[in-house]
């Protein structure tokens, strides 16, 4: 049930410091390095996609091929604007997982060849069961978080693809970039669902505990307020 791979032509690479983009997700991205700006501008001129690759060390200002993970995400540039201060800001949408096979030398920015990784489309009772469990976990998280946008709830409810649901949940999970990268590299869908479900279970446990502590603290404060008020009334 893992995704199949197909070779592709050369891609413009865009290193990211702390962001992992999943297929179909839309996120903002700011680029500042001259080589990154050059890659983005060339992609816009040629109406080409870019491939986002996470850096192993976010503090590295000039990452080389060995400083990057080899699995990234092909992305469409939906919007590219420059700010008055000289910043370069993008809105990108993930298209497909991508694995680098080799980098091409002699370019003004990072260019590589690789393989497009297709999302699995197999179905089974085992997969459907995991999909339903994950969707229920996401609903529980929504119920414990304040001000979850209605459109986000609607998107989750409308999702019928296990792969998309796993990536959607992973996008908004409060986990490290390295953990998100691990999920990006997990192309076997049952394994990916299990990993996301485990992370969500931990998040649910933390949220429930936080809510319980909050309720006890509130009850304690209310009791103290009543006690102070009673003492004031008795003194009066």
Short mmCIF file of C-alpha atoms in Angstrom, two decimals:
data_model
loop_
_atom_site.label_atom_id
_atom_site.label_comp_id
_atom_site.label_asym_id
_atom_site.label_seq_id
_atom_site.Cartn_x
_atom_site.Cartn_y
_atom_site.Cartn_z
CA UNK A 1 0.00 0.00 0.00
CA UNK A 2 2.99 2.27 -0.26
CA UNK A 3 3.01 4.93 -2.97
CA UNK A 4 4.58 4.17 -6.34
CA UNK A 5 7.41 6.34 -7.69
CA UNK A 6 7.88 7.93 -11.12
CA UNK A 7 10.97 9.79 -12.39
CA UNK A 8 10.64 13.52 -13.03
CA UNK A 9 12.65 16.26 -14.69
CA UNK A 10 14.90 18.61 -12.72
CA UNK A 11 13.31 20.62 -9.91
CA UNK A 12 14.27 23.90 -8.24
CA UNK A 13 14.99 23.14 -4.59
CA UNK A 14 13.88 25.49 -1.80
CA UNK A 15 15.40 24.71 1.64
CA UNK A 16 13.09 25.44 4.59
CA UNK A 17 14.28 26.02 8.13
CA UNK A 18 11.34 24.76 10.19
CA UNK A 19 8.46 24.10 7.82
CA UNK A 20 7.28 20.78 6.38
CA UNK A 21 4.60 21.02 3.70
CA UNK A 22 2.29 18.10 2.91
CA UNK A 23 0.41 17.45 -0.34
CA UNK A 24 -2.73 19.59 -0.79
CA UNK A 25 -1.89 21.77 2.23
CA UNK A 26 -1.57 25.56 1.76
CA UNK A 27 0.95 27.48 3.89
CA UNK A 28 2.80 30.83 3.84
CA UNK A 29 6.55 30.85 3.27
CA UNK A 30 9.10 33.66 3.55
CA UNK A 31 12.40 33.41 1.66
CA UNK A 32 15.42 35.57 2.37
CA UNK A 33 18.58 33.93 1.09
CA UNK A 34 19.72 35.28 -2.30
CA UNK A 35 19.86 31.76 -3.78
CA UNK A 36 16.34 31.02 -2.54
CA UNK A 37 14.99 34.28 -3.96
CA UNK A 38 16.67 33.49 -7.29
CA UNK A 39 15.12 30.01 -7.37
CA UNK A 40 11.64 31.30 -6.59
CA UNK A 41 11.84 34.12 -9.15
CA UNK A 42 13.07 31.73 -11.83
CA UNK A 43 10.25 29.33 -11.04
CA UNK A 44 7.71 32.15 -11.29
CA UNK A 45 9.14 33.34 -14.63
CA UNK A 46 9.07 29.83 -16.07
CA UNK A 47 5.75 28.94 -14.39
CA UNK A 48 7.40 25.97 -12.71
CA UNK A 49 6.88 24.28 -9.38
CA UNK A 50 9.45 24.20 -6.61
CA UNK A 51 10.40 21.43 -4.22
CA UNK A 52 10.56 22.23 -0.51
CA UNK A 53 13.22 20.36 1.47
CA UNK A 54 13.65 20.67 5.23
CA UNK A 55 17.10 21.61 6.57
CA UNK A 56 18.58 19.36 9.22
CA UNK A 57 19.94 22.42 11.04
CA UNK A 58 17.67 25.49 10.89
CA UNK A 59 20.58 27.76 11.85
CA UNK A 60 22.54 26.86 8.71
CA UNK A 61 22.41 29.96 6.49
CA UNK A 62 23.88 28.26 3.40
CA UNK A 63 22.72 24.63 3.36
CA UNK A 64 24.39 22.23 0.95
CA UNK A 65 22.80 19.03 -0.45
CA UNK A 66 24.08 16.95 2.48
CA UNK A 67 22.44 19.40 4.91
CA UNK A 68 18.95 18.65 3.60
CA UNK A 69 16.54 15.77 4.01
CA UNK A 70 16.06 13.91 0.75
CA UNK A 71 12.25 13.67 0.84
CA UNK A 72 10.33 16.88 0.29
CA UNK A 73 7.16 18.17 -1.31
CA UNK A 74 6.59 19.54 -4.79
CA UNK A 75 4.66 22.80 -4.45
CA UNK A 76 2.77 25.27 -6.59
CA UNK A 77 3.47 28.93 -5.94
CA UNK A 78 -0.01 30.38 -5.53
CA UNK A 79 1.18 33.87 -4.69
CA UNK A 80 4.47 35.75 -4.59
CA UNK A 81 4.75 39.28 -3.22
CA UNK A 82 7.55 41.52 -2.02
CA UNK A 83 7.14 43.80 0.98
CA UNK A 84 8.30 47.45 1.12
CA UNK A 85 11.05 46.27 3.48
CA UNK A 86 12.40 43.95 0.80
CA UNK A 87 10.95 40.67 2.11
CA UNK A 88 9.88 37.92 -0.28
CA UNK A 89 6.66 36.17 0.74
CA UNK A 90 4.97 33.18 -0.87
CA UNK A 91 1.79 31.19 -0.50
CA UNK A 92 2.49 27.61 -1.56
CA UNK A 93 0.33 24.54 -1.99
CA UNK A 94 1.72 21.04 -1.72
CA UNK A 95 1.20 18.79 -4.74
CA UNK A 96 3.12 15.55 -4.21
CA UNK A 97 5.85 13.91 -2.18
CA UNK A 98 9.24 13.96 -3.89
CA UNK A 99 12.48 12.06 -3.27
CA UNK A 100 15.79 13.52 -4.44
CA UNK A 101 18.08 11.09 -6.25
CA UNK A 102 20.88 13.50 -7.21
CA UNK A 103 21.73 17.20 -7.30
CA UNK A 104 22.80 19.02 -10.47
CA UNK A 105 26.04 21.00 -10.19
CA UNK A 106 26.85 24.36 -11.73
CA UNK A 107 23.51 26.07 -11.00
CA UNK A 108 23.00 29.45 -9.24
CA UNK A 109 20.68 27.70 -6.78
CA UNK A 110 19.95 24.12 -5.73
CA UNK A 111 18.55 21.98 -8.55
CA UNK A 112 17.92 18.24 -8.30
CA UNK A 113 16.44 15.24 -10.06
CA UNK A 114 14.29 12.72 -8.31
CA UNK A 115 11.12 10.70 -8.07
CA UNK A 116 7.52 11.74 -7.61
CA UNK A 117 5.92 9.56 -4.93
CA UNK A 118 2.26 8.81 -5.61
CA UNK A 119 -0.19 8.65 -2.72
CA UNK A 120 -1.54 5.11 -2.11
CA UNK A 121 -5.12 4.50 -3.15
CA UNK A 122 -5.63 0.95 -1.89
CA UNK A 123 -8.52 0.22 0.46
CA UNK A 124 -9.08 -2.38 3.18
CA UNK A 125 -11.09 -2.90 6.34
CA UNK A 126 -7.92 -2.35 8.36
CA UNK A 127 -7.31 0.99 6.66
CA UNK A 128 -10.93 2.12 7.03
CA UNK A 129 -10.90 1.31 10.73
CA UNK A 130 -7.76 3.39 11.29
CA UNK A 131 -9.26 6.22 9.24
CA UNK A 132 -12.38 6.32 11.44
CA UNK A 133 -10.31 6.22 14.65
CA UNK A 134 -8.13 9.10 13.44
CA UNK A 135 -11.11 11.22 12.43
CA UNK A 136 -12.68 10.69 15.86
CA UNK A 137 -9.42 11.73 17.53
CA UNK A 138 -9.33 14.92 15.48
CA UNK A 139 -12.92 15.70 16.53
CA UNK A 140 -11.97 15.23 20.19
CA UNK A 141 -9.03 17.59 19.81
CA UNK A 142 -11.33 20.19 18.23
CA UNK A 143 -13.69 19.94 21.21
CA UNK A 144 -10.83 20.70 23.61
CA UNK A 145 -9.33 23.58 21.66
CA UNK A 146 -10.75 27.11 21.75
CA UNK A 147 -11.94 28.82 18.59
CA UNK A 148 -11.32 26.14 15.98
CA UNK A 149 -12.34 27.65 12.61
CA UNK A 150 -15.60 26.22 11.31
CA UNK A 151 -14.10 25.71 7.86
CA UNK A 152 -11.36 23.52 9.34
CA UNK A 153 -13.97 21.29 10.99
CA UNK A 154 -15.87 21.11 7.70
CA UNK A 155 -12.72 20.16 5.80
CA UNK A 156 -12.00 17.30 8.19
CA UNK A 157 -15.57 16.04 8.09
CA UNK A 158 -15.60 16.13 4.29
CA UNK A 159 -12.29 14.28 3.95
CA UNK A 160 -12.68 10.72 2.67
CA UNK A 161 -9.01 10.03 1.92
CA UNK A 162 -6.99 8.39 4.74
CA UNK A 163 -3.79 9.85 3.29
CA UNK A 164 -5.20 13.38 3.17
CA UNK A 165 -6.63 13.11 6.70
CA UNK A 166 -3.26 11.99 8.08
CA UNK A 167 -1.46 14.88 6.35
CA UNK A 168 -4.12 17.36 7.44
CA UNK A 169 -3.81 16.31 11.07
CA UNK A 170 0.00 16.30 10.87
CA UNK A 171 0.02 19.85 9.49
CA UNK A 172 -1.63 21.26 12.60
CA UNK A 173 -0.12 18.95 15.20
CA UNK A 174 2.13 20.69 17.73
CA UNK A 175 5.20 18.55 17.00
CA UNK A 176 8.79 19.24 15.94
CA UNK A 177 9.80 19.73 12.30
CA UNK A 178 11.83 16.50 12.52
CA UNK A 179 8.69 14.61 13.59
CA UNK A 180 6.73 16.16 10.72
CA UNK A 181 9.52 15.15 8.38
CA UNK A 182 9.27 11.57 9.61
CA UNK A 183 5.56 11.57 8.74
CA UNK A 184 6.34 13.03 5.31
CA UNK A 185 8.77 10.19 4.67
CA UNK A 186 6.26 7.54 5.81
CA UNK A 187 4.72 6.64 2.47
CA UNK A 188 3.09 3.41 3.70
CA UNK A 189 -0.35 4.70 4.62
CA UNK A 190 -1.20 2.31 7.50
CA UNK A 191 2.09 3.15 9.19
CA UNK A 192 1.45 6.88 8.66
CA UNK A 193 -2.05 6.64 10.14
CA UNK A 194 -0.70 4.75 13.15
CA UNK A 195 2.03 7.35 13.75
CA UNK A 196 -0.36 10.29 13.50
CA UNK A 197 -2.89 8.51 15.71
CA UNK A 198 -0.23 7.91 18.38
CA UNK A 199 0.79 11.58 18.31
CA UNK A 200 -2.85 12.68 18.50
CA UNK A 201 -3.48 10.35 21.45
CA UNK A 202 -0.65 12.04 23.35
CA UNK A 203 -1.99 15.48 22.41
CA UNK A 204 -5.46 14.48 23.61
CA UNK A 205 -4.07 13.29 26.93
CA UNK A 206 -2.28 16.62 27.44
CA UNK A 207 -5.37 18.65 26.50
CA UNK A 208 -7.64 16.66 28.81
CA UNK A 209 -5.20 17.00 31.68
CA UNK A 210 -4.87 20.73 31.02
CA UNK A 211 -8.66 21.14 31.00
CA UNK A 212 -8.94 19.17 34.26
CA UNK A 213 -6.28 21.32 35.94
CA UNK A 214 -8.00 24.45 34.65
CA UNK A 215 -11.37 23.33 36.07
CA UNK A 216 -9.84 22.56 39.48
CA UNK A 217 -8.03 25.89 39.55
CA UNK A 218 -11.21 27.74 38.64
CA UNK A 219 -13.20 25.89 41.32
CA UNK A 220 -10.50 26.67 43.90
CA UNK A 221 -10.51 30.37 43.02
CA UNK A 222 -14.30 30.53 43.18
CA UNK A 223 -14.23 28.88 46.61
CA UNK A 224 -11.69 31.43 47.85
CA UNK A 225 -13.75 34.30 46.47
CA UNK A 226 -16.83 33.00 48.28
CA UNK A 227 -14.81 32.66 51.48
CA UNK A 228 -13.51 36.24 51.24
CA UNK A 229 -16.99 37.55 50.50
CA UNK A 230 -18.43 35.67 53.50
CA UNK A 231 -15.74 37.08 55.79
CA UNK A 232 -16.46 40.60 54.56
CA UNK A 233 -20.17 40.11 55.21
CA UNK A 234 -19.51 38.77 58.71
CA UNK A 235 -17.19 41.68 59.48
CA UNK A 236 -19.85 44.11 58.28
#
